[in-house]
Amino acid sequence: MTAHRSPVAAAALLLLAGTCLVMHCAREVKKPAQPDICAPVIGDRPRVAFESEGFISADLYRVVIVEPESVFDAANATKTARMRALSSLQKYLQSRGMVVDRNVTARLHALIDESGRLGESTANGRNRCVYYFDITRPRLEDYVLSISRRR
């Protein structure tokens, strides 16, 4: 004996399934609001504004470092800045589709040693030491791109 379903029951079943699908997919996903990690004011002073990083011009590349004032040491600051500059320049080359191998890394080290200088920023905040490491060379951006090759 075979059971026959009426066309009305089949249509009702399809309508119910479609309604469930639409209601499930139409649910709006609400993300919680992200809190402002750095408050607009600290006490009665405005938020510290930091300087730009990366290629400031075709002849200047800058890395900005922020450390607590209590641990600032010029020798360690220079070492940290050189490491950050190397890493930042390597990432810049990779973002341009360039190969970063040992030879490129060695040439970047030489560039940083020859043309890099540590300087203190004017944007020092309370209990913070903000300093920058500038690499200056004529046509620096072209030089950095020329020391590597495309992938």
CSV table of N, CA and C in Angstrom, one decimal:
chain,number,residue,atom,x,y,z
A,1,MET,N,0.8,-1.2,0.0
A,1,MET,CA,0.0,0.0,0.0
A,1,MET,C,0.9,1.2,0.0
A,2,THR,N,0.6,2.1,-0.9
A,2,THR,CA,1.4,3.4,-1.0
A,2,THR,C,0.6,4.5,-0.4
A,3,ALA,N,1.3,5.4,0.3
A,3,ALA,CA,0.7,6.6,0.8
A,3,ALA,C,0.8,7.7,-0.2
A,4,HIS,N,-0.3,8.3,-0.5
A,4,HIS,CA,-0.3,9.5,-1.3
A,4,HIS,C,-0.5,10.7,-0.5
A,5,ARG,N,0.3,11.7,-0.8
A,5,ARG,CA,0.2,13.0,-0.1
A,5,ARG,C,-0.6,14.0,-1.0
A,6,SER,N,-1.3,14.8,-0.4
A,6,SER,CA,-2.1,15.7,-1.2
A,6,SER,C,-1.1,16.9,-1.6
A,7,PRO,N,-1.4,17.5,-2.8
A,7,PRO,CA,-0.6,18.6,-3.2
A,7,PRO,C,-0.6,19.8,-2.2
A,8,VAL,N,-1.7,19.9,-1.5
A,8,VAL,CA,-1.8,21.0,-0.5
A,8,VAL,C,-0.8,20.8,0.6
A,9,ALA,N,-0.6,19.5,1.1
A,9,ALA,CA,0.3,19.2,2.1
A,9,ALA,C,1.7,19.4,1.7
A,10,ALA,N,2.0,19.0,0.4
A,10,ALA,CA,3.4,19.2,-0.1
A,10,ALA,C,3.7,20.7,-0.2
A,11,ALA,N,2.8,21.5,-0.7
A,11,ALA,CA,3.0,22.9,-0.8
A,11,ALA,C,3.2,23.5,0.6
A,12,ALA,N,2.4,23.1,1.6
A,12,ALA,CA,2.6,23.6,2.9
A,12,ALA,C,3.9,23.3,3.5
A,13,LEU,N,4.4,22.1,3.2
A,13,LEU,CA,5.7,21.6,3.7
A,13,LEU,C,6.8,22.5,3.0
A,14,LEU,N,6.7,22.7,1.7
A,14,LEU,CA,7.7,23.6,1.0
A,14,LEU,C,7.7,25.0,1.6
A,15,LEU,N,6.5,25.5,1.8
A,15,LEU,CA,6.3,26.9,2.3
A,15,LEU,C,7.0,27.0,3.7
A,16,LEU,N,6.8,26.0,4.6
A,16,LEU,CA,7.3,26.0,5.9
A,16,LEU,C,8.8,25.9,5.9
A,17,ALA,N,9.4,25.1,5.0
A,17,ALA,CA,10.8,24.9,4.8
A,17,ALA,C,11.4,26.2,4.3
A,18,GLY,N,10.8,26.9,3.4
A,18,GLY,CA,11.3,28.1,2.8
A,18,GLY,C,11.2,29.2,3.9
A,19,THR,N,10.2,29.3,4.6
A,19,THR,CA,10.1,30.3,5.7
A,19,THR,C,11.2,30.1,6.7
A,20,CYS,N,11.4,28.9,7.1
A,20,CYS,CA,12.5,28.7,8.1
A,20,CYS,C,13.9,29.1,7.5
A,21,LEU,N,14.1,28.8,6.3
A,21,LEU,CA,15.4,29.1,5.6
A,21,LEU,C,15.5,30.6,5.6
A,22,VAL,N,14.5,31.4,5.2
A,22,VAL,CA,14.5,32.8,5.1
A,22,VAL,C,14.8,33.4,6.4
A,23,MET,N,14.0,32.9,7.4
A,23,MET,CA,14.2,33.5,8.8
A,23,MET,C,15.6,33.3,9.3
A,24,HIS,N,16.1,32.1,9.1
A,24,HIS,CA,17.5,31.8,9.6
A,24,HIS,C,18.5,32.6,8.9
A,25,CYS,N,18.4,32.8,7.5
A,25,CYS,CA,19.4,33.6,6.8
A,25,CYS,C,19.2,35.1,7.0
A,26,ALA,N,18.0,35.5,7.3
A,26,ALA,CA,17.8,36.9,7.4
A,26,ALA,C,18.2,37.5,8.7
A,27,ARG,N,18.6,36.7,9.7
A,27,ARG,CA,19.0,37.2,11.0
A,27,ARG,C,20.2,38.1,10.8
A,28,GLU,N,20.1,39.3,11.4
A,28,GLU,CA,21.1,40.3,11.4
A,28,GLU,C,22.2,39.9,12.4
A,29,VAL,N,23.4,39.9,12.0
A,29,VAL,CA,24.5,39.6,12.9
A,29,VAL,C,25.0,40.9,13.5
A,30,LYS,N,24.9,41.0,14.8
A,30,LYS,CA,25.3,42.3,15.5
A,30,LYS,C,26.6,42.0,16.2
A,31,LYS,N,27.5,42.9,15.8
A,31,LYS,CA,28.8,42.8,16.5
A,31,LYS,C,28.8,43.8,17.6
A,32,PRO,N,29.4,43.5,18.7
A,32,PRO,CA,29.5,44.5,19.8
A,32,PRO,C,30.4,45.6,19.4
A,33,ALA,N,30.0,46.8,19.9
A,33,ALA,CA,30.8,48.0,19.6
A,33,ALA,C,32.2,47.9,20.2
A,34,GLN,N,33.2,48.2,19.4
A,34,GLN,CA,34.6,48.1,19.8
A,34,GLN,C,34.9,49.4,20.7
A,35,PRO,N,35.5,49.1,21.9
A,35,PRO,CA,35.8,50.3,22.7
A,35,PRO,C,37.0,51.0,22.1
A,36,ASP,N,37.1,52.3,22.4
A,36,ASP,CA,38.2,53.2,22.0
A,36,ASP,C,39.3,52.9,23.0
A,37,ILE,N,40.4,52.2,22.5
A,37,ILE,CA,41.4,51.7,23.4
A,37,ILE,C,42.2,52.9,23.9
A,38,CYS,N,42.4,53.9,23.0
A,38,CYS,CA,43.2,55.1,23.4
A,38,CYS,C,42.2,56.2,23.6
A,39,ALA,N,41.9,56.5,24.8
A,39,ALA,CA,40.9,57.5,25.1
A,39,ALA,C,41.2,58.9,24.4
A,40,PRO,N,40.2,59.7,24.0
A,40,PRO,CA,40.5,60.9,23.3
A,40,PRO,C,41.3,61.9,24.2
A,41,VAL,N,41.1,61.8,25.5
A,41,VAL,CA,41.8,62.6,26.4
A,41,VAL,C,42.4,61.8,27.5
A,42,ILE,N,43.6,62.1,28.0
A,42,ILE,CA,44.2,61.5,29.1
A,42,ILE,C,44.3,62.5,30.2
A,43,GLY,N,43.4,62.4,31.2
A,43,GLY,CA,43.3,63.4,32.2
A,43,GLY,C,42.8,64.7,31.6
A,44,ASP,N,43.5,65.8,31.6
A,44,ASP,CA,43.0,67.0,31.0
A,44,ASP,C,43.8,67.3,29.7
A,45,ARG,N,44.7,66.4,29.3
A,45,ARG,CA,45.5,66.7,28.1
A,45,ARG,C,44.9,65.9,26.9
A,46,PRO,N,45.1,66.4,25.7
A,46,PRO,CA,44.7,65.6,24.5
A,46,PRO,C,45.5,64.4,24.2
A,47,ARG,N,45.0,63.5,23.4
A,47,ARG,CA,45.7,62.3,23.0
A,47,ARG,C,47.0,62.7,22.3
A,48,VAL,N,48.1,61.9,22.5
A,48,VAL,CA,49.3,62.1,21.8
A,48,VAL,C,49.2,61.7,20.4
A,49,ALA,N,49.6,62.6,19.5
A,49,ALA,CA,49.5,62.3,18.1
A,49,ALA,C,50.9,61.9,17.6
A,50,PHE,N,51.0,60.8,16.9
A,50,PHE,CA,52.3,60.3,16.5
A,50,PHE,C,52.6,60.6,15.0
A,51,GLU,N,53.8,60.6,14.7
A,51,GLU,CA,54.3,61.0,13.4
A,51,GLU,C,54.1,59.9,12.4
A,52,SER,N,54.2,60.2,11.2
A,52,SER,CA,54.1,59.2,10.1
A,52,SER,C,55.2,58.3,10.1
A,53,GLU,N,55.0,57.1,9.5
A,53,GLU,CA,56.0,56.1,9.4
A,53,GLU,C,56.0,55.6,8.0
A,54,GLY,N,57.2,55.1,7.5
A,54,GLY,CA,57.4,54.7,6.2
A,54,GLY,C,58.0,55.7,5.3
A,55,PHE,N,57.8,55.7,4.0
A,55,PHE,CA,58.4,56.7,3.1
A,55,PHE,C,57.7,58.0,3.3
A,56,ILE,N,58.4,59.0,3.9
A,56,ILE,CA,57.9,60.3,4.1
A,56,ILE,C,58.0,61.1,2.8
A,57,SER,N,59.1,60.8,2.1
A,57,SER,CA,59.4,61.4,0.8
A,57,SER,C,60.2,60.4,0.0
A,58,ALA,N,60.6,60.7,-1.2
A,58,ALA,CA,61.4,59.7,-2.0
A,58,ALA,C,62.8,59.6,-1.4
A,59,ASP,N,63.2,60.5,-0.6
A,59,ASP,CA,64.6,60.5,0.0
A,59,ASP,C,64.6,60.1,1.5
A,60,LEU,N,63.4,59.9,2.1
A,60,LEU,CA,63.4,59.7,3.6
A,60,LEU,C,62.5,58.6,4.0
A,61,TYR,N,63.0,57.7,4.8
A,61,TYR,CA,62.2,56.6,5.3
A,61,TYR,C,62.2,56.7,6.8
A,62,ARG,N,61.1,56.6,7.5
A,62,ARG,CA,61.1,56.8,9.0
A,62,ARG,C,60.4,55.7,9.7
A,63,VAL,N,61.0,55.3,10.8
A,63,VAL,CA,60.4,54.3,11.7
A,63,VAL,C,60.2,55.1,13.1
A,64,VAL,N,59.0,54.9,13.7
A,64,VAL,CA,58.7,55.6,14.9
A,64,VAL,C,58.6,54.6,16.0
A,65,ILE,N,59.3,54.8,17.2
A,65,ILE,CA,59.3,53.9,18.3
A,65,ILE,C,58.8,54.7,19.5
A,66,VAL,N,58.0,54.0,20.3
A,66,VAL,CA,57.5,54.6,21.6
A,66,VAL,C,57.8,53.6,22.7
A,67,GLU,N,58.5,54.2,23.7
A,67,GLU,CA,58.9,53.4,24.9
A,67,GLU,C,58.6,54.2,26.2
A,68,PRO,N,58.4,53.5,27.3
A,68,PRO,CA,58.3,54.2,28.5
A,68,PRO,C,59.6,55.0,28.8
A,69,GLU,N,59.4,56.2,29.3
A,69,GLU,CA,60.5,57.1,29.6
A,69,GLU,C,61.5,56.5,30.6
A,70,SER,N,61.0,55.6,31.5
A,70,SER,CA,61.9,55.1,32.5
A,70,SER,C,62.9,54.0,32.0
A,71,VAL,N,62.6,53.5,30.8
A,71,VAL,CA,63.5,52.4,30.2
A,71,VAL,C,64.3,52.9,29.0
A,72,PHE,N,64.2,54.2,28.7
A,72,PHE,CA,64.8,54.7,27.5
A,72,PHE,C,66.3,54.7,27.7
A,73,ASP,N,67.0,54.1,26.7
A,73,ASP,CA,68.4,54.0,26.6
A,73,ASP,C,68.8,54.2,25.2
A,74,ALA,N,69.7,55.2,24.9
A,74,ALA,CA,70.0,55.5,23.5
A,74,ALA,C,70.5,54.3,22.7
A,75,ALA,N,71.4,53.5,23.3
A,75,ALA,CA,72.0,52.4,22.7
A,75,ALA,C,70.9,51.3,22.3
A,76,ASN,N,70.1,51.0,23.3
A,76,ASN,CA,69.0,50.1,23.0
A,76,ASN,C,68.0,50.6,22.1
A,77,ALA,N,67.7,51.9,22.2
A,77,ALA,CA,66.8,52.6,21.2
A,77,ALA,C,67.3,52.5,19.8
A,78,THR,N,68.6,52.7,19.6
A,78,THR,CA,69.1,52.6,18.3
A,78,THR,C,69.0,51.1,17.7
A,79,LYS,N,69.3,50.2,18.6
A,79,LYS,CA,69.3,48.8,18.2
A,79,LYS,C,67.8,48.4,17.8
A,80,THR,N,66.9,48.8,18.7
A,80,THR,CA,65.5,48.5,18.4
A,80,THR,C,65.0,49.1,17.1
A,81,ALA,N,65.4,50.4,16.9
A,81,ALA,CA,65.0,51.1,15.7
A,81,ALA,C,65.6,50.5,14.4
A,82,ARG,N,66.9,50.0,14.5
A,82,ARG,CA,67.5,49.4,13.3
A,82,ARG,C,66.8,48.1,13.0
A,83,MET,N,66.4,47.3,14.0
A,83,MET,CA,65.7,46.1,13.8
A,83,MET,C,64.3,46.4,13.1
A,84,ARG,N,63.6,47.4,13.7
A,84,ARG,CA,62.3,47.7,13.1
A,84,ARG,C,62.4,48.2,11.7
A,85,ALA,N,63.4,49.0,11.5
A,85,ALA,CA,63.6,49.6,10.1
A,85,ALA,C,63.9,48.4,9.1
A,86,LEU,N,64.7,47.5,9.5
A,86,LEU,CA,65.0,46.3,8.6
A,86,LEU,C,63.7,45.6,8.3
A,87,SER,N,63.0,45.2,9.4
A,87,SER,CA,61.7,44.5,9.2
A,87,SER,C,60.7,45.3,8.4
A,88,SER,N,60.6,46.5,8.6
A,88,SER,CA,59.6,47.4,7.9
A,88,SER,C,60.0,47.5,6.4
A,89,LEU,N,61.3,47.6,6.1
A,89,LEU,CA,61.7,47.7,4.7
A,89,LEU,C,61.5,46.3,4.0
A,90,GLN,N,61.8,45.2,4.7
A,90,GLN,CA,61.5,43.9,4.1
A,90,GLN,C,60.1,43.7,3.8
A,91,LYS,N,59.2,44.1,4.7
A,91,LYS,CA,57.7,44.0,4.5
A,91,LYS,C,57.3,44.9,3.3
A,92,TYR,N,57.9,46.1,3.2
A,92,TYR,CA,57.6,47.0,2.1
A,92,TYR,C,58.0,46.3,0.8
A,93,LEU,N,59.1,45.7,0.7
A,93,LEU,CA,59.5,45.0,-0.5
A,93,LEU,C,58.6,43.9,-0.9
A,94,GLN,N,58.3,43.1,0.2
A,94,GLN,CA,57.4,42.0,-0.1
A,94,GLN,C,56.0,42.4,-0.5
A,95,SER,N,55.5,43.5,0.0
A,95,SER,CA,54.2,44.1,-0.4
A,95,SER,C,54.2,44.5,-1.9
A,96,ARG,N,55.4,44.8,-2.4
A,96,ARG,CA,55.5,45.2,-3.8
A,96,ARG,C,55.8,44.0,-4.7
A,97,GLY,N,55.8,42.8,-4.1
A,97,GLY,CA,56.0,41.6,-4.9
A,97,GLY,C,57.5,41.3,-5.2
A,98,MET,N,58.3,41.8,-4.4
A,98,MET,CA,59.8,41.7,-4.6
A,98,MET,C,60.3,40.5,-3.7
A,99,VAL,N,61.4,39.9,-4.1
A,99,VAL,CA,62.0,38.8,-3.4
A,99,VAL,C,62.9,39.4,-2.3
A,100,VAL,N,62.8,38.9,-1.1
A,100,VAL,CA,63.7,39.3,0.0
A,100,VAL,C,64.5,38.1,0.4
A,101,ASP,N,65.8,38.0,0.0
A,101,ASP,CA,66.6,36.9,0.4
A,101,ASP,C,67.8,37.5,1.2
A,102,ARG,N,68.8,36.6,1.4
A,102,ARG,CA,70.0,37.0,2.2
A,102,ARG,C,70.7,38.2,1.6
A,103,ASN,N,70.9,38.2,0.3
A,103,ASN,CA,71.6,39.3,-0.3
A,103,ASN,C,70.8,40.7,-0.1
A,104,VAL,N,69.5,40.6,-0.3
A,104,VAL,CA,68.7,41.8,-0.1
A,104,VAL,C,68.8,42.3,1.3
A,105,THR,N,68.7,41.3,2.3
A,105,THR,CA,68.8,41.7,3.7
A,105,THR,C,70.1,42.3,4.0
A,106,ALA,N,71.2,41.8,3.5
A,106,ALA,CA,72.5,42.3,3.7
A,106,ALA,C,72.6,43.8,3.2
A,107,ARG,N,72.1,44.0,2.0
A,107,ARG,CA,72.1,45.4,1.5
A,107,ARG,C,71.2,46.3,2.3
A,108,LEU,N,70.1,45.8,2.8
A,108,LEU,CA,69.3,46.7,3.7
A,108,LEU,C,70.0,47.0,5.0
A,109,HIS,N,70.7,46.0,5.5
A,109,HIS,CA,71.6,46.3,6.7
A,109,HIS,C,72.6,47.4,6.4
A,110,ALA,N,73.3,47.2,5.3
A,110,ALA,CA,74.3,48.2,5.0
A,110,ALA,C,73.7,49.6,4.8
A,111,LEU,N,72.5,49.7,4.2
A,111,LEU,CA,71.8,51.0,4.0
A,111,LEU,C,71.5,51.6,5.3
A,112,ILE,N,70.9,50.8,6.2
A,112,ILE,CA,70.5,51.2,7.6
A,112,ILE,C,71.8,51.7,8.3
A,113,ASP,N,72.9,51.0,8.3
A,113,ASP,CA,74.1,51.4,9.0
A,113,ASP,C,74.7,52.7,8.4
A,114,GLU,N,74.7,52.8,7.1
A,114,GLU,CA,75.3,54.0,6.5
A,114,GLU,C,74.4,55.3,6.6
A,115,SER,N,73.1,55.1,6.4
A,115,SER,CA,72.2,56.3,6.2
A,115,SER,C,71.2,56.5,7.4
A,116,GLY,N,71.2,55.6,8.4
A,116,GLY,CA,70.2,55.7,9.4
A,116,GLY,C,70.7,56.6,10.6
A,117,ARG,N,69.8,57.4,11.1
A,117,ARG,CA,70.1,58.2,12.3
A,117,ARG,C,68.9,58.2,13.2
A,118,LEU,N,69.2,58.1,14.5
A,118,LEU,CA,68.2,58.2,15.6
A,118,LEU,C,67.9,59.6,16.0
A,119,GLY,N,66.7,60.0,16.1
A,119,GLY,CA,66.3,61.4,16.5
A,119,GLY,C,65.1,61.3,17.5
A,120,GLU,N,65.0,62.3,18.3
A,120,GLU,CA,63.9,62.4,19.2
A,120,GLU,C,62.8,63.2,18.6
A,121,SER,N,61.6,62.7,18.8
A,121,SER,CA,60.4,63.4,18.2
A,121,SER,C,60.0,64.5,19.1
A,122,THR,N,59.2,65.4,18.6
A,122,THR,CA,58.6,66.5,19.4
A,122,THR,C,57.3,66.1,20.0
A,123,ALA,N,56.8,64.9,19.7
A,123,ALA,CA,55.5,64.4,20.2
A,123,ALA,C,55.7,63.5,21.5
A,124,ASN,N,56.5,63.9,22.4
A,124,ASN,CA,56.7,63.1,23.6
A,124,ASN,C,55.4,63.3,24.5
A,125,GLY,N,54.9,62.2,25.0
A,125,GLY,CA,53.8,62.2,25.9
A,125,GLY,C,54.3,62.0,27.3
A,126,ARG,N,53.4,62.1,28.2
A,126,ARG,CA,53.7,62.0,29.6
A,126,ARG,C,54.2,60.5,29.9
A,127,ASN,N,55.3,60.3,30.5
A,127,ASN,CA,55.9,59.0,30.8
A,127,ASN,C,56.2,58.2,29.6
A,128,ARG,N,56.3,58.8,28.4
A,128,ARG,CA,56.6,58.1,27.2
A,128,ARG,C,57.8,58.8,26.5
A,129,CYS,N,58.6,58.0,25.8
A,129,CYS,CA,59.6,58.6,25.0
A,129,CYS,C,59.3,58.2,23.5
A,130,VAL,N,59.1,59.1,22.7
A,130,VAL,CA,58.8,58.9,21.3
A,130,VAL,C,60.1,59.3,20.5
A,131,TYR,N,60.6,58.4,19.7
A,131,TYR,CA,61.8,58.7,18.9
A,131,TYR,C,61.6,58.1,17.6
A,132,TYR,N,62.4,58.6,16.6
A,132,TYR,CA,62.3,58.2,15.3
A,132,TYR,C,63.7,57.8,14.7
A,133,PHE,N,63.7,56.9,13.8
A,133,PHE,CA,64.9,56.5,13.1
A,133,PHE,C,64.7,56.8,11.6
A,134,ASP,N,65.5,57.8,11.1
A,134,ASP,CA,65.4,58.2,9.8
A,134,ASP,C,66.5,57.6,8.9
A,135,ILE,N,66.1,57.2,7.8
A,135,ILE,CA,67.1,56.7,6.8
A,135,ILE,C,67.0,57.7,5.6
A,136,THR,N,68.0,58.4,5.4
A,136,THR,CA,68.0,59.5,4.4
A,136,THR,C,69.1,59.2,3.3
A,137,ARG,N,68.7,59.3,2.1
A,137,ARG,CA,69.5,59.0,0.9
A,137,ARG,C,68.8,59.6,-0.3
A,138,PRO,N,69.6,60.2,-1.2
A,138,PRO,CA,68.9,60.6,-2.5
A,138,PRO,C,68.3,59.5,-3.2
A,139,ARG,N,67.0,59.7,-3.6
A,139,ARG,CA,66.2,58.6,-4.4
A,139,ARG,C,66.2,57.3,-3.6
A,140,LEU,N,66.0,57.4,-2.3
A,140,LEU,CA,66.0,56.2,-1.4
A,140,LEU,C,65.0,55.2,-1.9
A,141,GLU,N,63.8,55.6,-2.2
A,141,GLU,CA,62.7,54.7,-2.6
A,141,GLU,C,63.1,53.9,-3.8
A,142,ASP,N,63.7,54.5,-4.8
A,142,ASP,CA,64.1,53.9,-6.0
A,142,ASP,C,65.2,52.9,-5.7
A,143,TYR,N,66.1,53.3,-4.8
A,143,TYR,CA,67.3,52.4,-4.4
A,143,TYR,C,66.7,51.1,-3.8
A,144,VAL,N,65.8,51.3,-2.8
A,144,VAL,CA,65.3,50.1,-2.1
A,144,VAL,C,64.6,49.2,-3.1
A,145,LEU,N,63.9,49.7,-4.0
A,145,LEU,CA,63.2,48.8,-5.0
A,145,LEU,C,64.2,48.2,-5.9
A,146,SER,N,65.4,48.8,-6.2
A,146,SER,CA,66.3,48.3,-7.1
A,146,SER,C,67.2,47.2,-6.6
A,147,ILE,N,67.3,47.0,-5.3
A,147,ILE,CA,68.1,46.0,-4.7
A,147,ILE,C,67.5,44.6,-4.7
A,148,SER,N,66.3,44.5,-5.1
A,148,SER,CA,65.6,43.2,-5.2
A,148,SER,C,65.1,43.0,-6.6
A,149,ARG,N,64.4,41.8,-6.8
A,149,ARG,CA,63.9,41.5,-8.1
A,149,ARG,C,62.4,41.0,-7.9
A,150,ARG,N,61.6,41.1,-8.9
A,150,ARG,CA,60.2,40.7,-8.8
A,150,ARG,C,60.2,39.2,-8.7
A,151,ARG,N,59.1,38.7,-8.0
A,151,ARG,CA,58.9,37.3,-7.9
A,151,ARG,C,58.5,36.6,-9.2
